[in-house]
Amino acid sequence: MYVMTTAAAPTPATAPAPVWARRAAHAMALCALPSGLWRIAMASGIHVGYSDRILREVFDIPGWGIAYVVGLSVLAEAAALLPLLLVTDRWQPLRPRALAGLAWTASGLLVLVALWQLVVAFTVESQTYMSSDTALTVWWFAFAPLFAIPALMTAVTWSYAKRHRGSRR
């Protein structure tokens, strides 16, 4: 008597992430760092180019603005660490197709946010808060790396989607 059993087909092993994708994922975390440190300095009372009056009236520092600014820094850095999920196979919280879809959505949103931030950065009101041109230059150096994140995220997402195309768990 022959007994037929069906064995689960082994899931195809995906290729490891290319070195450039790993570096790009790590670079995103580093791109978020300068602006986060700048915000934490602002929340700590270090002069970052805003007058005391602007800090009190616009940003509510000291006050609830400290929690907001520090929370925003922590949230931005945590979000910048998430692309590391796309270059490692150690821990995958979602199936590859779901994670790829989420990553593509995040890439699109990051592009829109970056464009919106450019609009905000060039408005007259946002520039008049700074107390000097030097402070504005420091602000630009702190926030400029954030504009690299959409391109890096798109590249890492493309690499992930390409490696996991057709993969099912």
Coordinates of N, CA and C in Angstrom, one line a residue:
M1 N 0.8 -1.2 0.0 CA 0.0 0.0 0.0 C 0.9 1.2 0.0
Y2 N 0.6 2.1 -0.9 CA 1.3 3.4 -1.0 C 0.6 4.5 -0.3
V3 N 1.2 5.2 0.5 CA 0.6 6.4 1.2 C 1.3 7.6 0.6
M4 N 0.5 8.5 0.1 CA 1.0 9.7 -0.5 C 0.9 10.8 0.5
T5 N 1.9 11.5 0.7 CA 1.9 12.6 1.6 C 2.4 13.8 0.8
T6 N 1.9 14.9 1.1 CA 2.4 16.2 0.5 C 3.2 16.9 1.5
A7 N 4.4 17.2 1.0 CA 5.3 17.9 1.9 C 5.2 19.4 1.5
A8 N 5.3 20.2 2.4 CA 5.3 21.6 2.1 C 6.5 22.0 1.3
A9 N 6.3 22.7 0.2 CA 7.4 23.1 -0.6 C 8.2 24.1 0.2
P10 N 9.5 23.9 0.1 CA 10.4 24.8 0.8 C 10.3 26.2 0.2
T11 N 10.2 27.2 1.1 CA 10.1 28.6 0.6 C 11.5 28.9 0.0
P12 N 11.4 29.6 -1.1 CA 12.7 29.9 -1.8 C 13.4 30.9 -0.9
A13 N 14.7 30.6 -0.8 CA 15.5 31.6 0.0 C 15.7 32.8 -0.8
T14 N 15.6 33.9 -0.2 CA 15.8 35.2 -0.9 C 17.3 35.6 -0.7
A15 N 17.7 36.3 -1.7 CA 19.1 36.7 -1.7 C 19.3 37.8 -0.6
P16 N 20.4 37.8 0.0 CA 20.6 38.9 1.0 C 20.6 40.2 0.4
A17 N 20.3 41.2 1.2 CA 20.3 42.6 0.7 C 21.7 43.0 0.2
P18 N 21.8 43.7 -0.9 CA 23.1 44.1 -1.4 C 23.7 45.1 -0.4
V19 N 25.0 45.2 -0.5 CA 25.7 46.1 0.5 C 25.2 47.5 0.4
W20 N 25.0 48.0 -0.8 CA 24.6 49.4 -1.0 C 23.2 49.6 -0.3
A21 N 22.3 48.6 -0.3 CA 21.0 48.8 0.3 C 21.2 48.8 1.8
R22 N 22.1 48.0 2.3 CA 22.3 48.0 3.8 C 22.9 49.4 4.2
R23 N 23.8 49.9 3.4 CA 24.4 51.2 3.8 C 23.4 52.3 3.7
A24 N 22.5 52.2 2.7 CA 21.4 53.2 2.5 C 20.5 53.2 3.7
A25 N 20.1 52.0 4.1 CA 19.2 51.9 5.3 C 19.8 52.4 6.6
H26 N 21.1 52.2 6.7 CA 21.8 52.8 7.9 C 22.0 54.3 7.8
A27 N 22.2 54.7 6.5 CA 22.3 56.2 6.3 C 21.1 56.9 6.6
M28 N 19.9 56.3 6.5 CA 18.6 57.0 6.8 C 18.6 57.3 8.3
A29 N 19.1 56.4 9.1 CA 19.1 56.7 10.6 C 20.0 57.9 10.9
L30 N 21.2 57.9 10.2 CA 22.1 59.0 10.4 C 21.6 60.3 9.8
C31 N 20.8 60.3 8.8 CA 20.2 61.5 8.2 C 19.2 62.2 9.2
A32 N 18.6 61.4 10.0 CA 17.6 61.9 10.9 C 18.3 62.5 12.2
L33 N 19.5 62.1 12.4 CA 20.2 62.4 13.7 C 20.4 63.9 13.9
P34 N 21.0 64.7 12.9 CA 21.3 66.1 13.1 C 20.1 66.9 13.5
S35 N 19.0 66.7 12.8 CA 17.8 67.5 13.1 C 17.2 67.1 14.5
G36 N 17.3 65.8 14.9 CA 16.9 65.4 16.2 C 17.7 66.0 17.3
L37 N 19.0 66.0 17.1 CA 19.9 66.7 18.1 C 19.6 68.2 18.2
W38 N 19.3 68.8 17.0 CA 19.0 70.2 17.0 C 17.7 70.5 17.8
R39 N 16.7 69.6 17.6 CA 15.4 69.8 18.4 C 15.7 69.6 19.9
I40 N 16.4 68.5 20.2 CA 16.7 68.3 21.6 C 17.5 69.4 22.3
A41 N 18.4 70.0 21.5 CA 19.1 71.2 22.0 C 18.1 72.3 22.3
M42 N 17.2 72.5 21.3 CA 16.1 73.5 21.5 C 15.3 73.3 22.7
A43 N 14.9 72.0 22.9 CA 14.1 71.7 24.1 C 14.8 71.8 25.4
S44 N 16.2 71.7 25.3 CA 17.0 71.8 26.5 C 17.3 73.2 26.9
G45 N 16.9 74.2 26.1 CA 17.2 75.6 26.4 C 18.4 76.1 25.8
I46 N 19.1 75.3 25.0 CA 20.3 75.8 24.3 C 19.9 76.7 23.2
H47 N 20.5 77.8 23.0 CA 20.2 78.8 22.0 C 20.4 78.2 20.6
V48 N 19.4 78.0 19.8 CA 19.5 77.4 18.5 C 19.1 78.4 17.4
G49 N 19.0 79.7 17.8 CA 18.6 80.7 16.8 C 17.3 81.3 17.0
Y50 N 16.5 80.8 17.9 CA 15.2 81.5 18.2 C 15.3 82.3 19.5
S51 N 14.6 83.4 19.5 CA 14.6 84.3 20.7 C 13.8 83.6 21.7
D52 N 14.0 84.0 23.0 CA 13.2 83.5 24.1 C 11.7 83.7 23.9
R53 N 11.4 84.8 23.3 CA 10.0 85.2 23.0 C 9.4 84.2 22.0
I54 N 10.1 83.9 21.0 CA 9.6 82.9 19.9 C 9.5 81.5 20.6
L55 N 10.5 81.1 21.3 CA 10.4 79.8 22.0 C 9.2 79.7 22.9
R56 N 8.9 80.8 23.6 CA 7.7 80.7 24.5 C 6.4 80.8 23.7
E57 N 6.3 81.8 22.8 CA 5.0 82.0 22.2 C 4.7 81.1 21.0
V58 N 5.7 80.7 20.3 CA 5.4 79.8 19.1 C 5.6 78.3 19.4
F59 N 6.6 78.0 20.2 CA 6.9 76.6 20.4 C 6.5 76.1 21.8
D60 N 6.1 77.1 22.7 CA 5.7 76.8 24.1 C 6.8 76.1 24.8
I61 N 8.0 76.6 24.7 CA 9.2 76.1 25.5 C 9.6 77.2 26.4
P62 N 9.7 77.0 27.7 CA 9.3 75.8 28.4 C 7.8 75.6 28.5
G63 N 7.4 74.4 28.6 CA 6.0 74.0 28.6 C 5.9 72.7 27.8
W64 N 4.6 72.5 27.3 CA 4.4 71.2 26.7 C 5.2 71.1 25.4
G65 N 5.7 72.2 24.9 CA 6.5 72.1 23.6 C 7.8 71.3 23.8
I66 N 8.3 71.2 25.0 CA 9.5 70.3 25.2 C 9.1 68.9 24.9
A67 N 8.0 68.4 25.5 CA 7.6 67.0 25.2 C 7.3 66.8 23.7
Y68 N 6.7 67.8 23.1 CA 6.4 67.7 21.7 C 7.7 67.6 20.8
V69 N 8.6 68.5 21.1 CA 9.9 68.5 20.3 C 10.7 67.3 20.6
V70 N 10.8 66.8 21.8 CA 11.6 65.6 22.1 C 10.9 64.4 21.5
G71 N 9.6 64.4 21.7 CA 8.8 63.2 21.1 C 8.9 63.2 19.6
L72 N 8.9 64.3 19.0 CA 9.1 64.4 17.5 C 10.5 63.8 17.1
S73 N 11.5 64.2 17.9 CA 12.8 63.7 17.6 C 12.9 62.2 17.8
V74 N 12.3 61.7 18.8 CA 12.4 60.2 19.1 C 11.6 59.5 18.0
L75 N 10.4 60.0 17.6 CA 9.6 59.4 16.6 C 10.3 59.4 15.2
A76 N 10.9 60.5 14.9 CA 11.6 60.6 13.6 C 12.8 59.6 13.6
E77 N 13.5 59.5 14.7 CA 14.6 58.5 14.7 C 14.1 57.1 14.6
A78 N 13.1 56.8 15.3 CA 12.5 55.4 15.3 C 12.0 55.1 13.9
A79 N 11.4 56.1 13.2 CA 10.9 55.8 11.9 C 12.1 55.7 10.9
A80 N 13.2 56.4 11.1 CA 14.3 56.2 10.3 C 15.1 54.9 10.5
L81 N 14.8 54.2 11.6 CA 15.4 52.9 11.8 C 14.6 51.8 11.2
L82 N 13.3 52.0 10.9 CA 12.4 51.0 10.3 C 12.9 50.4 9.0
P83 N 13.6 51.2 8.1 CA 14.0 50.6 6.9 C 15.1 49.5 7.1
L84 N 15.6 49.4 8.3 CA 16.6 48.3 8.6 C 15.8 47.0 8.5
L85 N 14.5 46.9 8.6 CA 13.7 45.7 8.5 C 13.8 45.2 7.0
L86 N 14.0 46.1 6.1 CA 14.0 45.8 4.7 C 15.4 45.2 4.2
V87 N 16.4 45.3 5.1 CA 17.7 44.8 4.7 C 18.2 43.6 5.5
T88 N 17.3 43.2 6.4 CA 17.7 42.0 7.3 C 16.6 41.0 7.2
D89 N 16.9 39.7 7.4 CA 15.9 38.7 7.4 C 15.8 38.1 8.8
R90 N 16.4 38.7 9.8 CA 16.4 38.2 11.2 C 15.0 38.3 11.7
W91 N 14.3 39.4 11.5 CA 13.0 39.5 12.1 C 12.1 40.2 11.1
Q92 N 11.1 39.6 10.6 CA 10.1 40.1 9.7 C 8.8 40.2 10.3
P93 N 8.3 41.3 10.7 CA 7.0 41.4 11.4 C 5.8 41.2 10.4
L94 N 6.0 41.3 9.1 CA 5.0 41.1 8.1 C 5.5 40.2 7.0
R95 N 4.5 39.7 6.3 CA 4.9 38.9 5.1 C 5.6 39.9 4.1
P96 N 6.5 39.3 3.3 CA 7.3 40.2 2.4 C 6.5 41.1 1.5
R97 N 5.4 40.5 0.9 CA 4.5 41.4 0.1 C 3.9 42.5 0.8
A98 N 3.4 42.2 2.1 CA 2.8 43.3 2.9 C 3.8 44.3 3.3
L99 N 5.0 43.9 3.6 CA 6.1 44.8 4.0 C 6.5 45.7 2.8
A100 N 6.6 45.0 1.7 CA 6.9 45.8 0.5 C 5.9 46.9 0.2
G101 N 4.6 46.5 0.3 CA 3.5 47.5 0.1 C 3.6 48.6 1.0
L102 N 3.9 48.3 2.3 CA 4.0 49.3 3.3 C 5.2 50.2 3.0
A103 N 6.3 49.6 2.6 CA 7.5 50.4 2.3 C 7.3 51.3 1.1
W104 N 6.6 50.8 0.1 CA 6.3 51.7 -1.1 C 5.4 52.9 -0.7
T105 N 4.4 52.6 0.2 CA 3.6 53.7 0.7 C 4.4 54.7 1.5
A106 N 5.3 54.2 2.3 CA 6.1 55.1 3.1 C 7.0 55.9 2.2
S107 N 7.5 55.3 1.1 CA 8.4 56.0 0.2 C 7.6 57.2 -0.5
G108 N 6.4 56.9 -0.9 CA 5.6 57.9 -1.5 C 5.3 59.1 -0.5
L109 N 4.9 58.7 0.7 CA 4.6 59.7 1.7 C 5.8 60.6 2.0
L110 N 7.0 59.9 2.1 CA 8.2 60.7 2.4 C 8.5 61.7 1.3
V111 N 8.3 61.3 0.0 CA 8.5 62.3 -1.0 C 7.6 63.5 -0.9
L112 N 6.3 63.2 -0.6 CA 5.3 64.3 -0.4 C 5.7 65.2 0.8
V113 N 6.1 64.5 1.9 CA 6.5 65.3 3.1 C 7.7 66.2 2.8
A114 N 8.7 65.6 2.1 CA 9.9 66.4 1.7 C 9.5 67.6 0.9
L115 N 8.6 67.4 -0.1 CA 8.2 68.6 -0.9 C 7.5 69.6 -0.1
W116 N 6.6 69.1 0.8 CA 5.9 70.1 1.7 C 6.8 70.8 2.6
Q117 N 7.9 70.1 3.1 CA 8.8 70.8 4.0 C 9.6 71.9 3.2
L118 N 9.9 71.6 2.0 CA 10.5 72.7 1.2 C 9.7 73.9 1.1
V119 N 8.4 73.7 0.9 CA 7.4 74.8 0.8 C 7.4 75.6 2.1
V120 N 7.4 74.9 3.2 CA 7.4 75.5 4.6 C 8.7 76.2 4.8
A121 N 9.8 75.6 4.4 CA 11.1 76.2 4.7 C 11.3 77.5 4.0
F122 N 10.7 77.6 2.8 CA 10.9 78.8 2.0 C 9.8 79.9 2.2
T123 N 8.9 79.6 3.1 CA 7.9 80.7 3.4 C 8.5 81.8 4.2
V124 N 8.0 83.0 4.1 CA 8.6 84.1 4.8 C 8.5 84.0 6.3
E125 N 7.3 83.5 6.7 CA 7.1 83.4 8.2 C 8.1 82.5 8.9
S126 N 8.4 81.3 8.3 CA 9.4 80.4 8.9 C 10.8 81.0 9.0
Q127 N 11.1 81.8 8.0 CA 12.5 82.4 8.0 C 12.6 83.6 9.0
T128 N 11.5 84.3 9.3 CA 11.6 85.4 10.2 C 11.7 85.0 11.6
Y129 N 11.5 83.8 12.0 CA 11.7 83.4 13.4 C 13.1 83.3 13.8
M130 N 14.0 83.0 12.9 CA 15.4 82.9 13.2 C 16.0 84.3 13.5
S131 N 16.9 84.3 14.5 CA 17.5 85.6 15.0 C 18.6 86.1 14.1
S132 N 19.3 85.2 13.3 CA 20.4 85.6 12.5 C 20.6 84.7 11.3
D133 N 21.4 85.2 10.3 CA 21.7 84.3 9.2 C 22.5 83.1 9.6
T134 N 23.3 83.3 10.6 CA 24.2 82.2 11.0 C 23.3 81.1 11.6
A135 N 22.3 81.5 12.4 CA 21.4 80.5 13.0 C 20.6 79.8 11.9
L136 N 20.2 80.5 10.9 CA 19.4 79.9 9.7 C 20.3 78.9 9.0
T137 N 21.6 79.3 8.8 CA 22.5 78.4 8.2 C 22.7 77.1 8.9
V138 N 22.9 77.2 10.3 CA 23.0 76.0 11.1 C 21.7 75.2 11.0
W139 N 20.6 75.8 11.0 CA 19.3 75.1 10.9 C 19.2 74.3 9.6
W140 N 19.7 75.0 8.5 CA 19.7 74.3 7.2 C 20.6 73.1 7.2
F141 N 21.8 73.2 7.8 CA 22.7 72.1 7.9 C 22.1 70.9 8.7
A142 N 21.4 71.3 9.7 CA 20.8 70.2 10.6 C 19.6 69.5 9.9
F143 N 18.9 70.2 9.1 CA 17.7 69.6 8.5 C 17.9 69.2 7.0
A144 N 18.9 69.6 6.3 CA 19.1 69.3 5.0 C 19.3 67.7 4.7
P145 N 19.9 67.0 5.7 CA 20.0 65.5 5.4 C 18.7 64.8 5.4
L146 N 17.7 65.4 5.9 CA 16.3 64.8 5.9 C 15.8 64.6 4.4
F147 N 16.3 65.5 3.6 CA 15.8 65.5 2.2 C 16.4 64.3 1.4
A148 N 17.4 63.7 2.0 CA 18.0 62.5 1.3 C 17.2 61.2 1.6
I149 N 16.4 61.3 2.7 CA 15.7 60.1 3.2 C 14.7 59.5 2.1
P150 N 13.9 60.4 1.4 CA 12.9 59.8 0.4 C 13.6 59.0 -0.7
A151 N 14.8 59.5 -1.2 CA 15.5 58.8 -2.2 C 16.1 57.5 -1.7
L152 N 16.7 57.6 -0.5 CA 17.2 56.4 0.1 C 16.2 55.3 0.4
M153 N 15.0 55.8 0.9 CA 13.9 54.8 1.2 C 13.4 54.2 -0.1
T154 N 13.3 55.0 -1.1 CA 12.8 54.4 -2.4 C 13.8 53.4 -2.9
A155 N 15.1 53.7 -2.8 CA 16.1 52.7 -3.3 C 16.1 51.4 -2.5
V156 N 16.0 51.5 -1.2 CA 16.0 50.3 -0.3 C 14.7 49.5 -0.5
T157 N 13.6 50.2 -0.7 CA 12.3 49.6 -1.0 C 12.4 48.8 -2.3
W158 N 12.9 49.5 -3.3 CA 13.0 48.8 -4.6 C 13.9 47.5 -4.5
S159 N 15.0 47.6 -3.8 CA 15.9 46.5 -3.6 C 15.1 45.3 -2.9
Y160 N 14.3 45.7 -1.8 CA 13.6 44.7 -1.1 C 12.5 44.1 -1.9
A161 N 11.8 44.9 -2.7 CA 10.7 44.3 -3.5 C 11.3 43.4 -4.6
K162 N 12.4 43.8 -5.2 CA 13.1 43.0 -6.2 C 13.5 41.7 -5.6
R163 N 14.1 41.7 -4.4 CA 14.6 40.4 -3.8 C 13.4 39.5 -3.4
H164 N 12.3 40.1 -3.1 CA 11.2 39.3 -2.6 C 10.0 39.1 -3.6
R165 N 10.3 39.5 -4.8 CA 9.3 39.3 -5.8 C 8.9 37.9 -5.9
G166 N 7.6 37.6 -5.8 CA 7.1 36.2 -5.9 C 7.2 35.4 -4.7
S167 N 7.9 36.0 -3.6 CA 8.1 35.2 -2.4 C 6.8 35.2 -1.6
R168 N 6.4 34.1 -1.0 CA 5.2 34.0 -0.2 C 5.6 33.2 1.1
R169 N 5.0 33.6 2.2 CA 5.2 32.9 3.4 C 3.9 32.4 3.9

